[in-house]
């Protein structure tokens, strides 16, 4: 694992905000996979995800020209039980896909390494 952050308004956001985490993963999936995610309204799906639990710490990462503050640790996400079961399946799919594509900014520089668990 390595620190992860998101960039919002040109500033580092070192928090596991569900819409950033799964919005990023859904976009990466759409670019990398010939198979589309089986959800018609991806925006609704991403906005329906909630942070259920997090235990995180921040770390500063020295990059070539600047520094970034990122977070490390664990985060659990969930969707409301009343939503379609397909939402939970896609949530797990994207969480496991994160191992291959990373999450957040500067993944090509070693940030954002993560893995999904069950």
CSV table of C-alpha atoms in Angstrom, one decimal:
chain,number,residue,atom,x,y,z
A,1,UNK,CA,0.0,0.0,0.0
A,2,UNK,CA,1.1,3.6,-0.6
A,3,UNK,CA,-0.4,7.0,0.2
A,4,UNK,CA,-3.4,8.0,-1.8
A,5,UNK,CA,-4.9,11.4,-2.4
A,6,UNK,CA,-7.3,13.2,-4.8
A,7,UNK,CA,-6.9,16.6,-6.3
A,8,UNK,CA,-9.8,19.0,-5.9
A,9,UNK,CA,-9.5,22.6,-6.9
A,10,UNK,CA,-5.7,22.2,-7.3
A,11,UNK,CA,-5.4,21.0,-3.7
A,12,UNK,CA,-4.6,17.6,-2.3
A,13,UNK,CA,-7.5,15.9,-0.6
A,14,UNK,CA,-6.1,13.0,1.6
A,15,UNK,CA,-9.5,11.4,2.5
A,16,UNK,CA,-11.3,8.3,1.2
A,17,UNK,CA,-14.3,10.3,-0.2
A,18,UNK,CA,-16.6,7.6,-1.8
A,19,UNK,CA,-17.5,9.7,-4.9
A,20,UNK,CA,-13.8,10.3,-5.6
A,21,UNK,CA,-12.7,6.7,-4.9
A,22,UNK,CA,-15.4,5.0,-6.9
A,23,UNK,CA,-15.8,7.7,-9.5
A,24,UNK,CA,-12.1,7.3,-10.3
A,25,UNK,CA,-12.4,3.5,-10.4
A,26,UNK,CA,-15.5,3.6,-12.6
A,27,UNK,CA,-13.7,5.9,-15.1
A,28,UNK,CA,-10.6,3.7,-15.1
A,29,UNK,CA,-12.8,0.6,-15.7
A,30,UNK,CA,-14.6,2.3,-18.6
A,31,UNK,CA,-11.2,3.3,-20.2
A,32,UNK,CA,-9.5,-0.1,-19.7
A,33,UNK,CA,-12.3,-2.7,-20.2
A,34,UNK,CA,-14.1,-3.6,-23.4
A,35,UNK,CA,-17.0,-4.7,-21.1
A,36,UNK,CA,-19.0,-1.8,-19.8
A,37,UNK,CA,-20.1,-1.7,-16.1
A,38,UNK,CA,-23.7,-3.1,-16.0
A,39,UNK,CA,-25.2,0.0,-14.4
A,40,UNK,CA,-27.1,2.5,-16.5
A,41,UNK,CA,-26.7,5.6,-14.3
A,42,UNK,CA,-23.0,5.5,-13.0
A,43,UNK,CA,-23.4,8.9,-11.4
A,44,UNK,CA,-26.3,7.6,-9.2
A,45,UNK,CA,-24.3,4.5,-8.4
A,46,UNK,CA,-21.2,6.5,-7.3
A,47,UNK,CA,-23.3,9.0,-5.3
A,48,UNK,CA,-25.1,6.1,-3.5
A,49,UNK,CA,-21.8,4.7,-2.0
A,50,UNK,CA,-21.2,5.6,1.7
A,51,UNK,CA,-18.1,5.4,3.8
A,52,UNK,CA,-19.0,2.8,6.4
A,53,UNK,CA,-15.7,2.9,8.4
A,54,UNK,CA,-12.2,4.3,8.0
A,55,UNK,CA,-9.0,4.0,9.9
A,56,UNK,CA,-6.5,6.2,8.1
A,57,UNK,CA,-3.3,8.2,8.7
A,58,UNK,CA,-1.7,10.8,6.6
A,59,UNK,CA,1.7,10.7,5.0
A,60,UNK,CA,3.7,13.2,3.1
A,61,UNK,CA,5.1,12.0,-0.2
A,62,UNK,CA,8.2,13.6,-1.8
A,63,UNK,CA,7.7,13.8,-5.6
A,64,UNK,CA,10.3,15.2,-8.0
A,65,UNK,CA,9.0,18.8,-8.0
A,66,UNK,CA,6.7,19.0,-5.0
A,67,UNK,CA,5.1,17.2,-2.1
A,68,UNK,CA,1.7,15.6,-1.7
A,69,UNK,CA,-0.1,14.6,1.5
A,70,UNK,CA,-1.9,11.3,1.1
A,71,UNK,CA,-3.7,8.9,3.4
A,72,UNK,CA,-2.9,5.2,4.1
A,73,UNK,CA,-5.0,2.8,6.1
A,74,UNK,CA,-8.3,0.9,5.6
A,75,UNK,CA,-11.7,2.1,4.5
A,76,UNK,CA,-15.0,0.2,4.2
A,77,UNK,CA,-17.7,1.3,1.8
A,78,UNK,CA,-21.3,0.3,1.5
A,79,UNK,CA,-24.5,0.9,-0.4
A,80,UNK,CA,-27.9,1.1,1.2
A,81,UNK,CA,-29.5,-2.4,1.3
A,82,UNK,CA,-32.6,-1.1,-0.5
A,83,UNK,CA,-30.6,-0.4,-3.6
A,84,UNK,CA,-30.3,-3.2,-6.2
A,85,UNK,CA,-27.9,-6.1,-5.4
A,86,UNK,CA,-26.1,-5.3,-8.6
A,87,UNK,CA,-24.8,-2.1,-6.9
A,88,UNK,CA,-23.0,-4.2,-4.3
A,89,UNK,CA,-21.6,-6.5,-6.9
A,90,UNK,CA,-20.2,-3.6,-8.9
A,91,UNK,CA,-18.8,-2.1,-5.7
A,92,UNK,CA,-16.9,-5.3,-5.0
A,93,UNK,CA,-15.8,-5.5,-8.6
A,94,UNK,CA,-14.3,-2.0,-8.6
A,95,UNK,CA,-12.7,-2.5,-5.2
A,96,UNK,CA,-10.8,-5.5,-6.5
A,97,UNK,CA,-10.0,-3.7,-9.7
A,98,UNK,CA,-8.3,-1.0,-7.6
A,99,UNK,CA,-5.4,-3.4,-7.1
A,100,UNK,CA,-4.6,-3.3,-10.8
A,101,UNK,CA,-5.2,0.4,-11.5
A,102,UNK,CA,-4.5,2.2,-8.2
A,103,UNK,CA,-6.7,5.0,-6.9
A,104,UNK,CA,-6.3,8.7,-6.9
A,105,UNK,CA,-3.6,11.0,-8.2
A,106,UNK,CA,0.0,10.2,-9.1
A,107,UNK,CA,-0.6,6.5,-9.5
A,108,UNK,CA,2.1,6.4,-12.2
A,109,UNK,CA,4.5,7.8,-9.6
A,110,UNK,CA,3.8,5.0,-7.0
A,111,UNK,CA,0.9,6.6,-5.1
A,112,UNK,CA,-2.5,5.0,-4.7
A,113,UNK,CA,-1.6,1.4,-4.4
A,114,UNK,CA,-4.4,-0.5,-2.8
A,115,UNK,CA,-6.3,-3.7,-2.7
A,116,UNK,CA,-9.9,-4.7,-2.1
A,117,UNK,CA,-10.8,-7.3,0.5
A,118,UNK,CA,-14.0,-9.2,1.2
